[in-house]
Amino acid sequence: MYQAIDHLIGKGVKPENILYFNLDEPFEDKSIGLLDRIFGEYIEIHVPKGRKYIFLDEIQNIKDWEQWVKKFYDLYGEEIKFVLTGSNSSMLSDQLSTFDREDDHTTRVSPFV
């Protein structure tokens, strides 16, 4: 994720248009309300103009995350891009299939053995 963020900044994307958040922390609230608060504070503090790049690490830790992501794709369209990671392989096949977007791209990375 960090390399992708560095790449975006190298291509001229303003850092305030990039949000990275690690969801692997022991948050008491694991609902989409947490994502609403994170995103709301990000918008309030940085007031990004143009396309926003949202990097959410370990997204499987948030219940119903796929509904939240779909809501923001519907609201922002091309003005928002998500990069989501998860270490729970069963989550990837079941929940990612709920998206129906032309530009979705899934890359599966197997653990090193």
PDB file of C-alpha atoms in Angstrom:
ATOM      1  CA  MET A   1       0.000   0.000   0.000  1.00  0.00           C
ATOM      2  CA  TYR A   2       2.783   2.393   0.877  1.00  0.00           C
ATOM      3  CA  GLN A   3       4.371   1.894  -2.540  1.00  0.00           C
ATOM      4  CA  ALA A   4       1.065   2.668  -4.245  1.00  0.00           C
ATOM      5  CA  ILE A   5       0.712   5.836  -2.156  1.00  0.00           C
ATOM      6  CA  ASP A   6       4.274   6.892  -3.021  1.00  0.00           C
ATOM      7  CA  HIS A   7       3.511   6.215  -6.689  1.00  0.00           C
ATOM      8  CA  LEU A   8       0.406   8.427  -6.584  1.00  0.00           C
ATOM      9  CA  ILE A   9       2.325  11.264  -4.931  1.00  0.00           C
ATOM     10  CA  GLY A  10       5.082  10.855  -7.526  1.00  0.00           C
ATOM     11  CA  LYS A  11       2.444  11.203 -10.254  1.00  0.00           C
ATOM     12  CA  GLY A  12       1.311  14.520  -8.755  1.00  0.00           C
ATOM     13  CA  VAL A  13      -1.595  13.476  -6.549  1.00  0.00           C
ATOM     14  CA  LYS A  14      -1.745  15.832  -3.580  1.00  0.00           C
ATOM     15  CA  PRO A  15      -1.134  14.066  -0.246  1.00  0.00           C
ATOM     16  CA  GLU A  16      -4.371  15.541   1.155  1.00  0.00           C
ATOM     17  CA  ASN A  17      -6.239  13.518  -1.478  1.00  0.00           C
ATOM     18  CA  ILE A  18      -4.925  10.267   0.004  1.00  0.00           C
ATOM     19  CA  LEU A  19      -6.230   8.577   3.145  1.00  0.00           C
ATOM     20  CA  TYR A  20      -4.556   5.489   4.598  1.00  0.00           C
ATOM     21  CA  PHE A  21      -6.048   3.742   7.605  1.00  0.00           C
ATOM     22  CA  ASN A  22      -5.078   0.447   9.252  1.00  0.00           C
ATOM     23  CA  LEU A  23      -8.167  -1.343  10.550  1.00  0.00           C
ATOM     24  CA  ASP A  24      -6.163  -4.055  12.287  1.00  0.00           C
ATOM     25  CA  GLU A  25      -6.107  -2.087  15.542  1.00  0.00           C
ATOM     26  CA  PRO A  26      -8.255  -3.263  18.490  1.00  0.00           C
ATOM     27  CA  PHE A  27     -11.099  -0.769  17.985  1.00  0.00           C
ATOM     28  CA  GLU A  28     -14.091  -1.238  20.253  1.00  0.00           C
ATOM     29  CA  ASP A  29     -16.427  -0.204  17.421  1.00  0.00           C
ATOM     30  CA  LYS A  30     -16.035  -2.532  14.432  1.00  0.00           C
ATOM     31  CA  SER A  31     -19.116  -1.230  12.606  1.00  0.00           C
ATOM     32  CA  ILE A  32     -19.342   0.887   9.478  1.00  0.00           C
ATOM     33  CA  GLY A  33     -19.925   3.791  11.869  1.00  0.00           C
ATOM     34  CA  LEU A  34     -16.159   3.726  12.449  1.00  0.00           C
ATOM     35  CA  LEU A  35     -15.583   4.137   8.710  1.00  0.00           C
ATOM     36  CA  ASP A  36     -18.090   7.022   8.634  1.00  0.00           C
ATOM     37  CA  ARG A  37     -16.196   8.802  11.425  1.00  0.00           C
ATOM     38  CA  ILE A  38     -12.781   8.213   9.829  1.00  0.00           C
ATOM     39  CA  PHE A  39     -13.932   9.437   6.417  1.00  0.00           C
ATOM     40  CA  GLY A  40     -15.893  12.381   7.858  1.00  0.00           C
ATOM     41  CA  GLU A  41     -12.902  13.611   9.861  1.00  0.00           C
ATOM     42  CA  TYR A  42     -10.619  13.156   6.856  1.00  0.00           C
ATOM     43  CA  ILE A  43     -12.917  15.295   4.680  1.00  0.00           C
ATOM     44  CA  GLU A  44     -13.304  17.921   7.412  1.00  0.00           C
ATOM     45  CA  ILE A  45      -9.578  18.229   8.133  1.00  0.00           C
ATOM     46  CA  HIS A  46      -8.111  17.967   4.625  1.00  0.00           C
ATOM     47  CA  VAL A  47     -10.974  19.206   2.398  1.00  0.00           C
ATOM     48  CA  PRO A  48      -9.592  17.334  -0.629  1.00  0.00           C
ATOM     49  CA  LYS A  49     -10.441  18.646  -4.093  1.00  0.00           C
ATOM     50  CA  GLY A  50     -10.814  16.172  -6.943  1.00  0.00           C
ATOM     51  CA  ARG A  51     -10.342  12.423  -6.799  1.00  0.00           C
ATOM     52  CA  LYS A  52      -9.833  10.922  -3.368  1.00  0.00           C
ATOM     53  CA  TYR A  53      -7.784   7.748  -2.862  1.00  0.00           C
ATOM     54  CA  ILE A  54      -8.851   5.737   0.173  1.00  0.00           C
ATOM     55  CA  PHE A  55      -6.537   2.957   1.365  1.00  0.00           C
ATOM     56  CA  LEU A  56      -8.114   0.708   3.993  1.00  0.00           C
ATOM     57  CA  ASP A  57      -5.889  -2.032   5.354  1.00  0.00           C
ATOM     58  CA  GLU A  58      -7.463  -5.179   6.868  1.00  0.00           C
ATOM     59  CA  ILE A  59     -10.981  -4.165   5.806  1.00  0.00           C
ATOM     60  CA  GLN A  60     -12.397  -7.573   6.816  1.00  0.00           C
ATOM     61  CA  ASN A  61     -12.331  -6.375  10.436  1.00  0.00           C
ATOM     62  CA  ILE A  62     -15.303  -4.069   9.788  1.00  0.00           C
ATOM     63  CA  LYS A  63     -18.752  -5.639   9.681  1.00  0.00           C
ATOM     64  CA  ASP A  64     -20.670  -4.843   6.460  1.00  0.00           C
ATOM     65  CA  TRP A  65     -17.722  -2.942   4.981  1.00  0.00           C
ATOM     66  CA  GLU A  66     -18.817  -3.782   1.425  1.00  0.00           C
ATOM     67  CA  GLN A  67     -22.070  -1.814   1.844  1.00  0.00           C
ATOM     68  CA  TRP A  68     -20.121   1.215   3.057  1.00  0.00           C
ATOM     69  CA  VAL A  69     -17.710   1.108   0.100  1.00  0.00           C
ATOM     70  CA  LYS A  70     -20.568   0.711  -2.384  1.00  0.00           C
ATOM     71  CA  LYS A  71     -22.377   3.702  -0.834  1.00  0.00           C
ATOM     72  CA  PHE A  72     -19.348   5.921  -1.389  1.00  0.00           C
ATOM     73  CA  TYR A  73     -18.802   4.662  -4.940  1.00  0.00           C
ATOM     74  CA  ASP A  74     -22.446   5.518  -5.615  1.00  0.00           C
ATOM     75  CA  LEU A  75     -22.092   8.979  -4.004  1.00  0.00           C
ATOM     76  CA  TYR A  76     -18.719  10.005  -5.460  1.00  0.00           C
ATOM     77  CA  GLY A  77     -18.431   7.985  -8.676  1.00  0.00           C
ATOM     78  CA  GLU A  78     -15.091   8.634 -10.370  1.00  0.00           C
ATOM     79  CA  GLU A  79     -14.116  11.107  -7.636  1.00  0.00           C
ATOM     80  CA  ILE A  80     -13.190   8.272  -5.251  1.00  0.00           C
ATOM     81  CA  LYS A  81     -10.994   5.212  -5.555  1.00  0.00           C
ATOM     82  CA  PHE A  82     -10.570   2.531  -2.916  1.00  0.00           C
ATOM     83  CA  VAL A  83      -7.634   0.240  -2.325  1.00  0.00           C
ATOM     84  CA  LEU A  84      -8.686  -2.451   0.134  1.00  0.00           C
ATOM     85  CA  THR A  85      -6.607  -5.195   1.695  1.00  0.00           C
ATOM     86  CA  GLY A  86      -7.596  -8.145   3.799  1.00  0.00           C
ATOM     87  CA  SER A  87      -5.863 -11.199   5.135  1.00  0.00           C
ATOM     88  CA  ASN A  88      -8.998 -13.319   5.393  1.00  0.00           C
ATOM     89  CA  SER A  89      -9.230 -15.232   2.104  1.00  0.00           C
ATOM     90  CA  SER A  90     -12.843 -16.350   2.592  1.00  0.00           C
ATOM     91  CA  MET A  91     -13.885 -12.707   2.903  1.00  0.00           C
ATOM     92  CA  LEU A  92     -12.382 -11.854  -0.448  1.00  0.00           C
ATOM     93  CA  SER A  93     -14.390 -14.231  -2.582  1.00  0.00           C
ATOM     94  CA  ASP A  94     -17.728 -13.823  -0.782  1.00  0.00           C
ATOM     95  CA  GLN A  95     -17.887 -10.093  -0.134  1.00  0.00           C
ATOM     96  CA  LEU A  96     -16.102  -8.714  -3.183  1.00  0.00           C
ATOM     97  CA  SER A  97     -18.643 -10.434  -5.392  1.00  0.00           C
ATOM     98  CA  THR A  98     -21.268  -7.967  -4.134  1.00  0.00           C
ATOM     99  CA  PHE A  99     -19.728  -5.203  -6.254  1.00  0.00           C
ATOM    100  CA  ASP A 100     -20.920  -4.693  -9.794  1.00  0.00           C
ATOM    101  CA  ARG A 101     -18.575  -2.092 -11.230  1.00  0.00           C
ATOM    102  CA  GLU A 102     -16.769  -2.073 -14.545  1.00  0.00           C
ATOM    103  CA  ASP A 103     -13.497  -0.784 -13.111  1.00  0.00           C
ATOM    104  CA  ASP A 104     -13.169  -3.190 -10.171  1.00  0.00           C
ATOM    105  CA  HIS A 105      -9.850  -4.912 -10.032  1.00  0.00           C
ATOM    106  CA  THR A 106      -8.963  -7.641  -7.594  1.00  0.00           C
ATOM    107  CA  THR A 107      -5.418  -8.854  -7.091  1.00  0.00           C
ATOM    108  CA  ARG A 108      -4.905 -11.827  -4.834  1.00  0.00           C
ATOM    109  CA  VAL A 109      -1.527 -12.050  -3.167  1.00  0.00           C
ATOM    110  CA  SER A 110      -0.625 -15.377  -1.608  1.00  0.00           C
ATOM    111  CA  PRO A 111       1.426 -15.415   1.591  1.00  0.00           C
ATOM    112  CA  PHE A 112       5.103 -16.240   1.369  1.00  0.00           C
ATOM    113  CA  VAL A 113       5.812 -19.781   2.454  1.00  0.00           C
TER     114      VAL A 113
END
